[in-house]
């Protein structure tokens, strides 16, 4: 629950020039706690246990082979292993929940979500109101406070937004409706501050879905309930038009300015504009791969995240599309591992009846990681993926009774 606070303080140290590895230390401690707790409980051999073991052994072996093949030395190997540690959070967190499944429930998961989301929102809104923190684009757009990257924090806000919306839809709400609504609109507020295209689009579409759902759902309820929903939606609309219009336009003006700037810079290349040049980075990475001598070995084992960036820089060093970055960094072996991880949760969702909400969460994650990236190799978003995976497991457990 406290990891947003750790990332905030970590960002504060980095912003003011103090290289304190607070985030790394916290996550190493977190992983050690998980491993110690599992060993204390006694390991249950399950599908996720074997998948975790396969993933770690395969990816660590790939990193060691790269170190010998490219002769990059121990420091580069340690940096490369840090990416594997971040990726492992996607499986370690649901693995822990699987080992202690009797002590987990959707009610406890709801508490986890509410507290975690409150910290996450406060970590962005408070610096924004105080006028401190960092922006993505030279102090002009994309406020991210003391968080490190914009796209991974946007993914975190979106997943938590979806979860809060799901709580609102459920008959048995874990918290009062007003608390859930405050948190929901706080997440939307944060997405506006962040100003990412994907975040804003997903947030607006999901909110429209909820409005349509409540209107259609309460049509068959009592007149009092219908009147309450209608009055609430009307009041919300009036607040947005009268009070919120100026704020929304002010918050989006810098984003619109950057959009127009890049539209002119890219000479109306809409694909490059919508993908933020990721299609160009993908083309460059592919050209670098084809021109590399003996690239059969790289096809299977990749070149490594750190190596690619050191050798190619922005020109093909990082694509920011997770599936492609996995292939070029850890080869076909790494790509197979990633596909197996996604397939495992896909199987859980579809096993003995489909969990529609779980399927939505996983499909959104796949699309986001494919087009936007920063899901599996960012410590923050990998942790949120782990929380989402716990929800998928608990929802399925409730569904199966």
mmCIF file of C-alpha atoms in Angstrom:
data_model
loop_
_atom_site.group_PDB
_atom_site.id
_atom_site.type_symbol
_atom_site.label_atom_id
_atom_site.label_comp_id
_atom_site.label_asym_id
_atom_site.label_seq_id
_atom_site.Cartn_x
_atom_site.Cartn_y
_atom_site.Cartn_z
ATOM 1 C CA UNK A 1 0.000 0.000 0.000
ATOM 2 C CA UNK A 2 2.837 2.405 0.754
ATOM 3 C CA UNK A 3 4.807 2.010 -2.478
ATOM 4 C CA UNK A 4 3.519 5.338 -3.937
ATOM 5 C CA UNK A 5 5.007 7.120 -0.916
ATOM 6 C CA UNK A 6 8.346 5.389 -1.495
ATOM 7 C CA UNK A 7 8.332 6.422 -5.172
ATOM 8 C CA UNK A 8 7.462 10.006 -4.233
ATOM 9 C CA UNK A 9 10.351 10.349 -1.764
ATOM 10 C CA UNK A 10 12.627 8.583 -4.239
ATOM 11 C CA UNK A 11 11.625 11.171 -6.852
ATOM 12 C CA UNK A 12 12.243 14.027 -4.421
ATOM 13 C CA UNK A 13 15.808 12.819 -3.801
ATOM 14 C CA UNK A 14 16.467 12.447 -7.551
ATOM 15 C CA UNK A 15 14.950 15.864 -8.366
ATOM 16 C CA UNK A 16 17.167 17.653 -5.861
ATOM 17 C CA UNK A 17 20.335 15.825 -6.883
ATOM 18 C CA UNK A 18 20.632 13.204 -4.155
ATOM 19 C CA UNK A 19 21.273 9.710 -5.510
ATOM 20 C CA UNK A 20 19.638 7.705 -2.733
ATOM 21 C CA UNK A 21 18.500 4.275 -4.014
ATOM 22 C CA UNK A 22 15.356 4.342 -1.879
ATOM 23 C CA UNK A 23 13.111 2.703 -4.493
ATOM 24 C CA UNK A 24 15.591 -0.112 -5.169
ATOM 25 C CA UNK A 25 16.116 -0.751 -1.443
ATOM 26 C CA UNK A 26 12.358 -0.813 -0.781
ATOM 27 C CA UNK A 27 11.614 -3.274 -3.576
ATOM 28 C CA UNK A 28 14.464 -5.574 -2.625
ATOM 29 C CA UNK A 29 13.101 -5.577 0.931
ATOM 30 C CA UNK A 30 9.593 -6.161 -0.451
ATOM 31 C CA UNK A 31 10.753 -9.148 -2.544
ATOM 32 C CA UNK A 32 12.717 -10.574 0.403
ATOM 33 C CA UNK A 33 9.585 -10.293 2.559
ATOM 34 C CA UNK A 34 7.548 -12.176 -0.060
ATOM 35 C CA UNK A 35 10.132 -14.940 -0.380
ATOM 36 C CA UNK A 36 10.574 -15.249 3.396
ATOM 37 C CA UNK A 37 6.801 -15.383 3.963
ATOM 38 C CA UNK A 38 6.315 -18.023 1.270
ATOM 39 C CA UNK A 39 9.118 -20.188 2.646
ATOM 40 C CA UNK A 40 7.676 -19.784 6.141
ATOM 41 C CA UNK A 41 4.267 -20.904 4.903
ATOM 42 C CA UNK A 42 5.655 -23.711 2.762
ATOM 43 C CA UNK A 43 5.601 -23.487 -1.014
ATOM 44 C CA UNK A 44 2.490 -24.816 -2.704
ATOM 45 C CA UNK A 45 3.351 -26.096 -6.141
ATOM 46 C CA UNK A 46 0.890 -24.350 -8.403
ATOM 47 C CA UNK A 47 0.845 -23.082 -11.976
ATOM 48 C CA UNK A 48 2.060 -19.623 -10.993
ATOM 49 C CA UNK A 49 4.915 -21.145 -8.946
ATOM 50 C CA UNK A 50 6.269 -23.006 -11.981
ATOM 51 C CA UNK A 51 5.710 -19.978 -14.220
ATOM 52 C CA UNK A 52 7.606 -17.718 -11.803
ATOM 53 C CA UNK A 53 10.446 -20.238 -11.580
ATOM 54 C CA UNK A 54 10.602 -20.632 -15.382
ATOM 55 C CA UNK A 55 10.549 -16.856 -15.947
ATOM 56 C CA UNK A 56 13.289 -16.047 -13.455
ATOM 57 C CA UNK A 57 15.604 -18.890 -14.507
ATOM 58 C CA UNK A 58 15.135 -18.178 -18.237
ATOM 59 C CA UNK A 59 15.616 -14.409 -18.057
ATOM 60 C CA UNK A 60 18.551 -14.541 -15.628
ATOM 61 C CA UNK A 61 20.229 -17.135 -17.861
ATOM 62 C CA UNK A 62 19.657 -14.883 -20.893
ATOM 63 C CA UNK A 63 21.282 -11.946 -19.063
ATOM 64 C CA UNK A 64 24.319 -14.061 -18.126
ATOM 65 C CA UNK A 65 24.699 -15.296 -21.730
ATOM 66 C CA UNK A 66 24.508 -11.680 -22.975
ATOM 67 C CA UNK A 67 27.195 -10.650 -20.489
ATOM 68 C CA UNK A 68 29.592 -13.292 -21.815
ATOM 69 C CA UNK A 69 28.639 -12.882 -25.476
ATOM 70 C CA UNK A 70 29.013 -9.083 -25.537
ATOM 71 C CA UNK A 71 31.710 -8.977 -22.812
ATOM 72 C CA UNK A 72 29.929 -6.163 -20.991
ATOM 73 C CA UNK A 73 31.093 -7.010 -17.471
ATOM 74 C CA UNK A 74 29.497 -7.253 -14.047
ATOM 75 C CA UNK A 75 28.125 -3.638 -13.753
ATOM 76 C CA UNK A 76 26.122 -4.020 -16.971
ATOM 77 C CA UNK A 77 24.874 -7.433 -15.807
ATOM 78 C CA UNK A 78 23.653 -5.952 -12.513
ATOM 79 C CA UNK A 79 21.786 -3.193 -14.377
ATOM 80 C CA UNK A 80 20.236 -5.790 -16.668
ATOM 81 C CA UNK A 81 19.147 -7.925 -13.731
ATOM 82 C CA UNK A 82 17.347 -4.893 -12.272
ATOM 83 C CA UNK A 83 14.912 -5.074 -15.213
ATOM 84 C CA UNK A 84 14.298 -8.747 -14.420
ATOM 85 C CA UNK A 85 13.572 -7.860 -10.790
ATOM 86 C CA UNK A 86 11.000 -5.265 -11.884
ATOM 87 C CA UNK A 87 9.400 -7.732 -14.276
ATOM 88 C CA UNK A 88 9.252 -10.388 -11.541
ATOM 89 C CA UNK A 89 6.895 -8.179 -9.483
ATOM 90 C CA UNK A 90 4.148 -9.010 -12.015
ATOM 91 C CA UNK A 91 4.284 -12.622 -10.814
ATOM 92 C CA UNK A 92 5.683 -12.391 -7.264
ATOM 93 C CA UNK A 93 2.700 -10.424 -5.923
ATOM 94 C CA UNK A 94 -0.050 -12.769 -7.218
ATOM 95 C CA UNK A 95 2.197 -15.718 -6.293
ATOM 96 C CA UNK A 96 2.237 -14.471 -2.685
ATOM 97 C CA UNK A 97 -1.566 -14.118 -2.769
ATOM 98 C CA UNK A 98 -1.902 -17.644 -4.147
ATOM 99 C CA UNK A 99 0.240 -19.053 -1.333
ATOM 100 C CA UNK A 100 -1.844 -17.214 1.303
ATOM 101 C CA UNK A 101 -5.184 -17.490 -0.487
ATOM 102 C CA UNK A 102 -7.171 -18.299 2.687
ATOM 103 C CA UNK A 103 -6.195 -14.917 4.130
ATOM 104 C CA UNK A 104 -7.157 -12.924 1.026
ATOM 105 C CA UNK A 105 -10.639 -11.709 0.124
ATOM 106 C CA UNK A 106 -12.211 -9.072 -2.104
ATOM 107 C CA UNK A 107 -12.999 -7.010 1.000
ATOM 108 C CA UNK A 108 -9.313 -6.913 1.957
ATOM 109 C CA UNK A 109 -8.399 -6.195 -1.660
ATOM 110 C CA UNK A 110 -10.854 -3.271 -1.638
ATOM 111 C CA UNK A 111 -9.119 -1.794 1.417
ATOM 112 C CA UNK A 112 -5.780 -2.250 -0.308
ATOM 113 C CA UNK A 113 -7.079 -0.436 -3.396
ATOM 114 C CA UNK A 114 -8.599 2.500 -1.514
ATOM 115 C CA UNK A 115 -5.503 3.189 0.601
ATOM 116 C CA UNK A 116 -3.111 2.658 -2.320
ATOM 117 C CA UNK A 117 -5.178 4.928 -4.581
ATOM 118 C CA UNK A 118 -5.368 7.633 -1.915
ATOM 119 C CA UNK A 119 -1.566 7.666 -1.608
ATOM 120 C CA UNK A 120 -1.169 7.646 -5.387
ATOM 121 C CA UNK A 121 -3.589 10.553 -5.893
ATOM 122 C CA UNK A 122 -2.140 12.560 -3.011
ATOM 123 C CA UNK A 123 1.350 12.042 -4.407
ATOM 124 C CA UNK A 124 0.366 13.847 -7.604
ATOM 125 C CA UNK A 125 -2.270 16.373 -6.501
ATOM 126 C CA UNK A 126 -0.430 17.806 -3.468
ATOM 127 C CA UNK A 127 2.781 18.713 -5.411
ATOM 128 C CA UNK A 128 0.580 20.114 -8.210
ATOM 129 C CA UNK A 129 -1.310 22.410 -5.821
ATOM 130 C CA UNK A 130 1.942 23.445 -4.117
ATOM 131 C CA UNK A 131 3.572 24.216 -7.486
ATOM 132 C CA UNK A 132 6.485 21.826 -7.033
ATOM 133 C CA UNK A 133 7.548 18.750 -8.984
ATOM 134 C CA UNK A 134 8.393 17.938 -12.587
ATOM 135 C CA UNK A 135 6.745 18.075 -16.002
ATOM 136 C CA UNK A 136 7.253 15.729 -18.917
ATOM 137 C CA UNK A 137 7.681 18.481 -21.503
ATOM 138 C CA UNK A 138 9.940 21.286 -20.292
ATOM 139 C CA UNK A 139 7.544 22.707 -17.688
ATOM 140 C CA UNK A 140 4.802 23.062 -20.320
ATOM 141 C CA UNK A 141 2.731 19.873 -20.163
ATOM 142 C CA UNK A 142 2.380 16.495 -18.539
ATOM 143 C CA UNK A 143 2.778 17.241 -14.824
ATOM 144 C CA UNK A 144 4.073 14.113 -13.057
ATOM 145 C CA UNK A 145 5.090 15.515 -9.670
ATOM 146 C CA UNK A 146 7.893 13.414 -8.227
ATOM 147 C CA UNK A 147 6.949 10.227 -10.023
ATOM 148 C CA UNK A 148 9.503 9.073 -12.559
ATOM 149 C CA UNK A 149 7.654 8.410 -15.851
ATOM 150 C CA UNK A 150 4.315 9.608 -17.185
ATOM 151 C CA UNK A 151 3.038 6.530 -19.024
ATOM 152 C CA UNK A 152 3.549 4.072 -16.170
ATOM 153 C CA UNK A 153 1.853 6.354 -13.628
ATOM 154 C CA UNK A 154 -1.011 6.861 -16.128
ATOM 155 C CA UNK A 155 -1.405 3.067 -16.326
ATOM 156 C CA UNK A 156 -1.548 2.898 -12.519
ATOM 157 C CA UNK A 157 -4.252 5.581 -12.331
ATOM 158 C CA UNK A 158 -6.287 3.865 -15.051
ATOM 159 C CA UNK A 159 -6.234 0.415 -13.410
ATOM 160 C CA UNK A 160 -7.260 1.938 -10.080
ATOM 161 C CA UNK A 161 -9.928 4.018 -11.847
ATOM 162 C CA UNK A 162 -11.354 0.806 -13.339
ATOM 163 C CA UNK A 163 -11.345 -0.878 -9.931
ATOM 164 C CA UNK A 164 -13.101 2.058 -8.240
ATOM 165 C CA UNK A 165 -15.689 2.059 -11.046
ATOM 166 C CA UNK A 166 -16.213 -1.674 -10.526
ATOM 167 C CA UNK A 167 -16.826 -1.080 -6.813
ATOM 168 C CA UNK A 168 -19.456 1.524 -7.739
ATOM 169 C CA UNK A 169 -21.254 -0.990 -9.963
ATOM 170 C CA UNK A 170 -21.297 -3.825 -7.397
ATOM 171 C CA UNK A 171 -24.417 -4.201 -5.255
ATOM 172 C CA UNK A 172 -22.375 -4.743 -2.082
ATOM 173 C CA UNK A 173 -20.090 -1.731 -2.065
ATOM 174 C CA UNK A 174 -17.011 -2.046 0.177
ATOM 175 C CA UNK A 175 -17.147 1.675 1.008
ATOM 176 C CA UNK A 176 -19.806 4.409 1.022
ATOM 177 C CA UNK A 177 -20.671 5.618 -2.480
ATOM 178 C CA UNK A 178 -19.514 9.167 -1.726
ATOM 179 C CA UNK A 179 -15.996 7.910 -0.832
ATOM 180 C CA UNK A 180 -15.796 5.935 -4.067
ATOM 181 C CA UNK A 181 -17.039 8.912 -6.119
ATOM 182 C CA UNK A 182 -14.478 11.259 -4.565
ATOM 183 C CA UNK A 183 -11.697 8.817 -5.379
ATOM 184 C CA UNK A 184 -13.039 8.196 -8.883
ATOM 185 C CA UNK A 185 -13.071 11.886 -9.800
ATOM 186 C CA UNK A 186 -9.695 12.368 -8.118
ATOM 187 C CA UNK A 187 -8.275 9.764 -10.500
ATOM 188 C CA UNK A 188 -9.848 11.565 -13.472
ATOM 189 C CA UNK A 189 -8.372 14.833 -12.185
ATOM 190 C CA UNK A 190 -4.927 13.203 -12.057
ATOM 191 C CA UNK A 191 -5.304 11.883 -15.626
ATOM 192 C CA UNK A 192 -6.078 15.433 -16.792
ATOM 193 C CA UNK A 193 -2.982 16.741 -14.968
ATOM 194 C CA UNK A 194 -0.811 14.023 -16.515
ATOM 195 C CA UNK A 195 -2.195 14.866 -19.942
ATOM 196 C CA UNK A 196 -1.329 11.632 -21.776
ATOM 197 C CA UNK A 197 -3.409 10.885 -24.878
ATOM 198 C CA UNK A 198 -4.004 7.259 -23.940
ATOM 199 C CA UNK A 199 -4.853 8.095 -20.322
ATOM 200 C CA UNK A 200 -7.359 10.804 -21.199
ATOM 201 C CA UNK A 201 -9.019 8.711 -23.909
ATOM 202 C CA UNK A 202 -9.344 5.601 -21.714
ATOM 203 C CA UNK A 203 -10.592 7.625 -18.735
ATOM 204 C CA UNK A 204 -13.270 9.416 -20.780
ATOM 205 C CA UNK A 205 -14.473 6.221 -22.521
ATOM 206 C CA UNK A 206 -14.720 4.314 -19.229
ATOM 207 C CA UNK A 207 -16.606 7.191 -17.599
ATOM 208 C CA UNK A 208 -19.073 7.277 -20.501
ATOM 209 C CA UNK A 209 -19.576 3.535 -20.092
ATOM 210 C CA UNK A 210 -20.375 4.006 -16.377
ATOM 211 C CA UNK A 211 -22.869 6.808 -17.118
ATOM 212 C CA UNK A 212 -24.646 4.652 -19.731
ATOM 213 C CA UNK A 213 -24.580 1.668 -17.357
ATOM 214 C CA UNK A 214 -26.181 3.560 -14.469
ATOM 215 C CA UNK A 215 -28.829 5.160 -16.685
ATOM 216 C CA UNK A 216 -29.825 1.820 -18.195
ATOM 217 C CA UNK A 217 -29.446 -0.117 -14.929
ATOM 218 C CA UNK A 218 -31.625 2.171 -12.814
ATOM 219 C CA UNK A 219 -34.358 2.375 -15.466
ATOM 220 C CA UNK A 220 -35.963 -0.707 -13.924
ATOM 221 C CA UNK A 221 -35.563 0.478 -10.300
ATOM 222 C CA UNK A 222 -37.887 2.597 -8.203
ATOM 223 C CA UNK A 223 -38.850 6.134 -9.173
ATOM 224 C CA UNK A 224 -36.862 7.459 -6.207
ATOM 225 C CA UNK A 225 -33.673 5.733 -7.377
ATOM 226 C CA UNK A 226 -34.161 6.917 -10.949
ATOM 227 C CA UNK A 227 -34.703 10.484 -9.732
ATOM 228 C CA UNK A 228 -31.544 10.324 -7.552
ATOM 229 C CA UNK A 229 -29.365 9.093 -10.430
ATOM 230 C CA UNK A 230 -30.833 11.671 -12.822
ATOM 231 C CA UNK A 231 -30.289 14.530 -10.336
ATOM 232 C CA UNK A 232 -26.728 13.399 -9.623
ATOM 233 C CA UNK A 233 -25.799 13.219 -13.316
ATOM 234 C CA UNK A 234 -27.466 16.588 -13.992
ATOM 235 C CA UNK A 235 -25.613 18.212 -11.062
ATOM 236 C CA UNK A 236 -22.334 16.689 -12.248
ATOM 237 C CA UNK A 237 -22.889 18.033 -15.757
ATOM 238 C CA UNK A 238 -23.676 21.532 -14.444
ATOM 239 C CA UNK A 239 -20.570 21.532 -12.235
ATOM 240 C CA UNK A 240 -18.408 20.561 -15.207
ATOM 241 C CA UNK A 241 -19.915 23.245 -17.429
ATOM 242 C CA UNK A 242 -20.047 26.067 -14.871
ATOM 243 C CA UNK A 243 -17.080 25.385 -12.568
ATOM 244 C CA UNK A 244 -14.962 22.768 -14.259
ATOM 245 C CA UNK A 245 -14.816 24.119 -17.802
ATOM 246 C CA UNK A 246 -12.127 26.693 -17.057
ATOM 247 C CA UNK A 247 -9.973 24.181 -15.171
ATOM 248 C CA UNK A 248 -10.293 21.510 -17.879
ATOM 249 C CA UNK A 249 -9.483 23.974 -20.667
ATOM 250 C CA UNK A 250 -6.518 25.362 -18.704
ATOM 251 C CA UNK A 251 -5.196 21.874 -17.939
ATOM 252 C CA UNK A 252 -5.611 20.693 -21.514
ATOM 253 C CA UNK A 253 -4.311 23.851 -23.204
ATOM 254 C CA UNK A 254 -0.662 22.849 -22.791
ATOM 255 C CA UNK A 255 -1.450 19.342 -24.046
ATOM 256 C CA UNK A 256 -3.229 20.785 -27.094
ATOM 257 C CA UNK A 257 -0.297 23.121 -27.731
ATOM 258 C CA UNK A 258 2.144 20.190 -27.711
ATOM 259 C CA UNK A 259 -0.207 18.198 -29.949
ATOM 260 C CA UNK A 260 -0.318 21.003 -32.529
ATOM 261 C CA UNK A 261 3.477 21.444 -32.281
ATOM 262 C CA UNK A 262 4.170 17.760 -32.986
ATOM 263 C CA UNK A 263 1.513 17.674 -35.701
ATOM 264 C CA UNK A 264 3.446 20.390 -37.532
ATOM 265 C CA UNK A 265 6.833 18.819 -36.736
ATOM 266 C CA UNK A 266 5.754 15.407 -38.052
ATOM 267 C CA UNK A 267 4.184 16.996 -41.146
ATOM 268 C CA UNK A 268 0.727 15.514 -40.484
ATOM 269 C CA UNK A 269 2.066 11.981 -40.041
ATOM 270 C CA UNK A 270 -0.892 10.844 -37.923
ATOM 271 C CA UNK A 271 0.460 7.377 -37.146
ATOM 272 C CA UNK A 272 3.666 8.840 -35.744
ATOM 273 C CA UNK A 273 1.673 11.480 -33.860
ATOM 274 C CA UNK A 274 -0.733 8.997 -32.266
ATOM 275 C CA UNK A 275 2.036 6.518 -31.396
ATOM 276 C CA UNK A 276 4.427 9.269 -30.191
ATOM 277 C CA UNK A 277 7.081 8.150 -32.722
ATOM 278 C CA UNK A 278 7.062 4.554 -31.463
ATOM 279 C CA UNK A 279 6.601 3.317 -35.030
ATOM 280 C CA UNK A 280 9.840 5.164 -35.939
ATOM 281 C CA UNK A 281 11.699 3.632 -32.973
ATOM 282 C CA UNK A 282 10.426 0.193 -33.997
ATOM 283 C CA UNK A 283 11.661 0.662 -37.563
ATOM 284 C CA UNK A 284 15.068 1.813 -36.304
ATOM 285 C CA UNK A 285 15.353 -1.127 -33.907
ATOM 286 C CA UNK A 286 14.478 -3.551 -36.698
ATOM 287 C CA UNK A 287 17.097 -1.998 -39.000
ATOM 288 C CA UNK A 288 19.737 -2.243 -36.253
ATOM 289 C CA UNK A 289 18.833 -5.895 -35.717
ATOM 290 C CA UNK A 290 19.055 -6.766 -39.430
ATOM 291 C CA UNK A 291 22.426 -5.031 -39.793
ATOM 292 C CA UNK A 292 23.969 -6.760 -36.755
ATOM 293 C CA UNK A 293 26.433 -9.552 -37.666
ATOM 294 C CA UNK A 294 25.462 -13.035 -36.456
ATOM 295 C CA UNK A 295 22.029 -11.830 -35.390
ATOM 296 C CA UNK A 296 20.822 -15.432 -35.000
ATOM 297 C CA UNK A 297 22.116 -15.356 -31.434
ATOM 298 C CA UNK A 298 20.410 -11.996 -30.826
ATOM 299 C CA UNK A 299 17.171 -13.454 -32.220
ATOM 300 C CA UNK A 300 17.150 -15.998 -29.370
ATOM 301 C CA UNK A 301 18.840 -14.056 -26.534
ATOM 302 C CA UNK A 302 18.432 -10.377 -27.460
ATOM 303 C CA UNK A 303 20.834 -7.523 -26.800
ATOM 304 C CA UNK A 304 19.737 -6.327 -23.362
ATOM 305 C CA UNK A 305 17.989 -3.102 -22.342
ATOM 306 C CA UNK A 306 21.131 -1.348 -21.160
ATOM 307 C CA UNK A 307 23.240 -2.465 -24.127
ATOM 308 C CA UNK A 308 20.675 -1.298 -26.676
ATOM 309 C CA UNK A 309 20.446 2.122 -25.084
ATOM 310 C CA UNK A 310 24.233 2.472 -24.784
ATOM 311 C CA UNK A 311 24.772 1.410 -28.408
ATOM 312 C CA UNK A 312 21.864 3.026 -30.238
ATOM 313 C CA UNK A 313 20.458 5.705 -27.914
ATOM 314 C CA UNK A 314 17.018 6.894 -28.904
ATOM 315 C CA UNK A 315 17.509 5.556 -32.448
ATOM 316 C CA UNK A 316 16.229 2.048 -31.771
ATOM 317 C CA UNK A 317 17.519 1.736 -28.224
ATOM 318 C CA UNK A 318 14.107 1.838 -26.618
ATOM 319 C CA UNK A 319 10.809 1.426 -28.466
ATOM 320 C CA UNK A 320 8.434 1.896 -25.486
ATOM 321 C CA UNK A 321 6.258 -0.983 -26.711
ATOM 322 C CA UNK A 322 6.703 -3.798 -24.202
ATOM 323 C CA UNK A 323 6.349 -6.813 -26.472
ATOM 324 C CA UNK A 324 8.866 -5.441 -28.980
ATOM 325 C CA UNK A 325 11.228 -4.249 -26.239
ATOM 326 C CA UNK A 326 11.095 -7.713 -24.715
ATOM 327 C CA UNK A 327 12.012 -9.315 -28.048
ATOM 328 C CA UNK A 328 14.892 -6.970 -28.898
ATOM 329 C CA UNK A 329 16.202 -7.020 -25.305
ATOM 330 C CA UNK A 330 15.790 -10.695 -24.359
ATOM 331 C CA UNK A 331 15.123 -12.330 -27.704
ATOM 332 C CA UNK A 332 12.566 -14.973 -28.545
ATOM 333 C CA UNK A 333 13.096 -16.581 -25.129
ATOM 334 C CA UNK A 334 12.048 -13.380 -23.372
ATOM 335 C CA UNK A 335 9.069 -12.897 -25.679
ATOM 336 C CA UNK A 336 7.849 -16.445 -24.983
ATOM 337 C CA UNK A 337 8.124 -15.751 -21.228
ATOM 338 C CA UNK A 338 6.017 -12.592 -21.565
ATOM 339 C CA UNK A 339 3.390 -14.392 -23.664
ATOM 340 C CA UNK A 340 3.251 -17.206 -21.083
ATOM 341 C CA UNK A 341 2.671 -14.692 -18.267
ATOM 342 C CA UNK A 342 -0.213 -13.047 -20.136
ATOM 343 C CA UNK A 343 -1.607 -16.448 -21.200
ATOM 344 C CA UNK A 344 -1.568 -17.711 -17.600
ATOM 345 C CA UNK A 345 -3.909 -14.958 -16.395
ATOM 346 C CA UNK A 346 -5.969 -15.302 -19.572
ATOM 347 C CA UNK A 347 -6.482 -18.973 -18.690
ATOM 348 C CA UNK A 348 -7.529 -18.100 -15.109
ATOM 349 C CA UNK A 349 -10.121 -15.630 -16.399
ATOM 350 C CA UNK A 350 -11.655 -18.033 -18.921
ATOM 351 C CA UNK A 351 -11.461 -21.199 -16.799
ATOM 352 C CA UNK A 352 -14.939 -22.502 -15.820
ATOM 353 C CA UNK A 353 -16.834 -19.398 -16.896
ATOM 354 C CA UNK A 354 -15.597 -15.993 -17.986
ATOM 355 C CA UNK A 355 -14.907 -13.143 -15.574
ATOM 356 C CA UNK A 356 -15.901 -10.165 -17.739
ATOM 357 C CA UNK A 357 -14.268 -7.523 -15.572
ATOM 358 C CA UNK A 358 -11.062 -9.573 -15.256
ATOM 359 C CA UNK A 359 -11.037 -10.039 -19.033
ATOM 360 C CA UNK A 360 -11.443 -6.278 -19.501
ATOM 361 C CA UNK A 361 -8.519 -5.528 -17.152
ATOM 362 C CA UNK A 362 -6.222 -7.991 -18.923
ATOM 363 C CA UNK A 363 -7.224 -6.931 -22.450
ATOM 364 C CA UNK A 364 -6.669 -3.278 -21.561
ATOM 365 C CA UNK A 365 -3.240 -4.125 -20.113
ATOM 366 C CA UNK A 366 -2.230 -6.062 -23.239
ATOM 367 C CA UNK A 367 -3.308 -3.210 -25.544
ATOM 368 C CA UNK A 368 -1.674 -0.566 -23.338
ATOM 369 C CA UNK A 369 1.611 -2.480 -23.034
ATOM 370 C CA UNK A 370 1.653 -3.145 -26.783
ATOM 371 C CA UNK A 371 0.943 0.442 -27.893
ATOM 372 C CA UNK A 372 2.159 2.604 -24.987
ATOM 373 C CA UNK A 373 4.524 0.370 -23.014
ATOM 374 C CA UNK A 374 5.950 0.996 -19.536
ATOM 375 C CA UNK A 375 3.892 -1.776 -17.935
ATOM 376 C CA UNK A 376 6.153 -4.797 -17.383
ATOM 377 C CA UNK A 377 9.535 -3.100 -16.942
ATOM 378 C CA UNK A 378 8.624 -0.197 -14.678
ATOM 379 C CA UNK A 379 8.655 -0.972 -10.962
ATOM 380 C CA UNK A 380 5.572 1.164 -10.307
ATOM 381 C CA UNK A 381 3.368 -0.220 -13.067
ATOM 382 C CA UNK A 382 4.632 -3.794 -12.581
ATOM 383 C CA UNK A 383 3.508 -3.530 -8.949
ATOM 384 C CA UNK A 384 0.090 -2.277 -10.084
ATOM 385 C CA UNK A 385 -0.075 -5.165 -12.559
ATOM 386 C CA UNK A 386 0.621 -7.496 -9.622
ATOM 387 C CA UNK A 387 -2.250 -5.924 -7.651
ATOM 388 C CA UNK A 388 -4.506 -6.284 -10.713
ATOM 389 C CA UNK A 389 -3.479 -9.947 -11.024
ATOM 390 C CA UNK A 390 -4.434 -10.488 -7.363
ATOM 391 C CA UNK A 391 -7.857 -9.040 -8.151
ATOM 392 C CA UNK A 392 -8.231 -11.381 -11.122
ATOM 393 C CA UNK A 393 -7.457 -14.328 -8.841
ATOM 394 C CA UNK A 394 -9.870 -13.159 -6.120
ATOM 395 C CA UNK A 395 -12.688 -12.347 -8.557
ATOM 396 C CA UNK A 396 -12.331 -15.810 -10.046
ATOM 397 C CA UNK A 397 -12.298 -17.386 -6.588
ATOM 398 C CA UNK A 398 -15.533 -15.569 -5.723
ATOM 399 C CA UNK A 399 -17.066 -16.537 -9.072
ATOM 400 C CA UNK A 400 -16.293 -20.231 -8.492
ATOM 401 C CA UNK A 401 -17.664 -20.007 -4.960
#
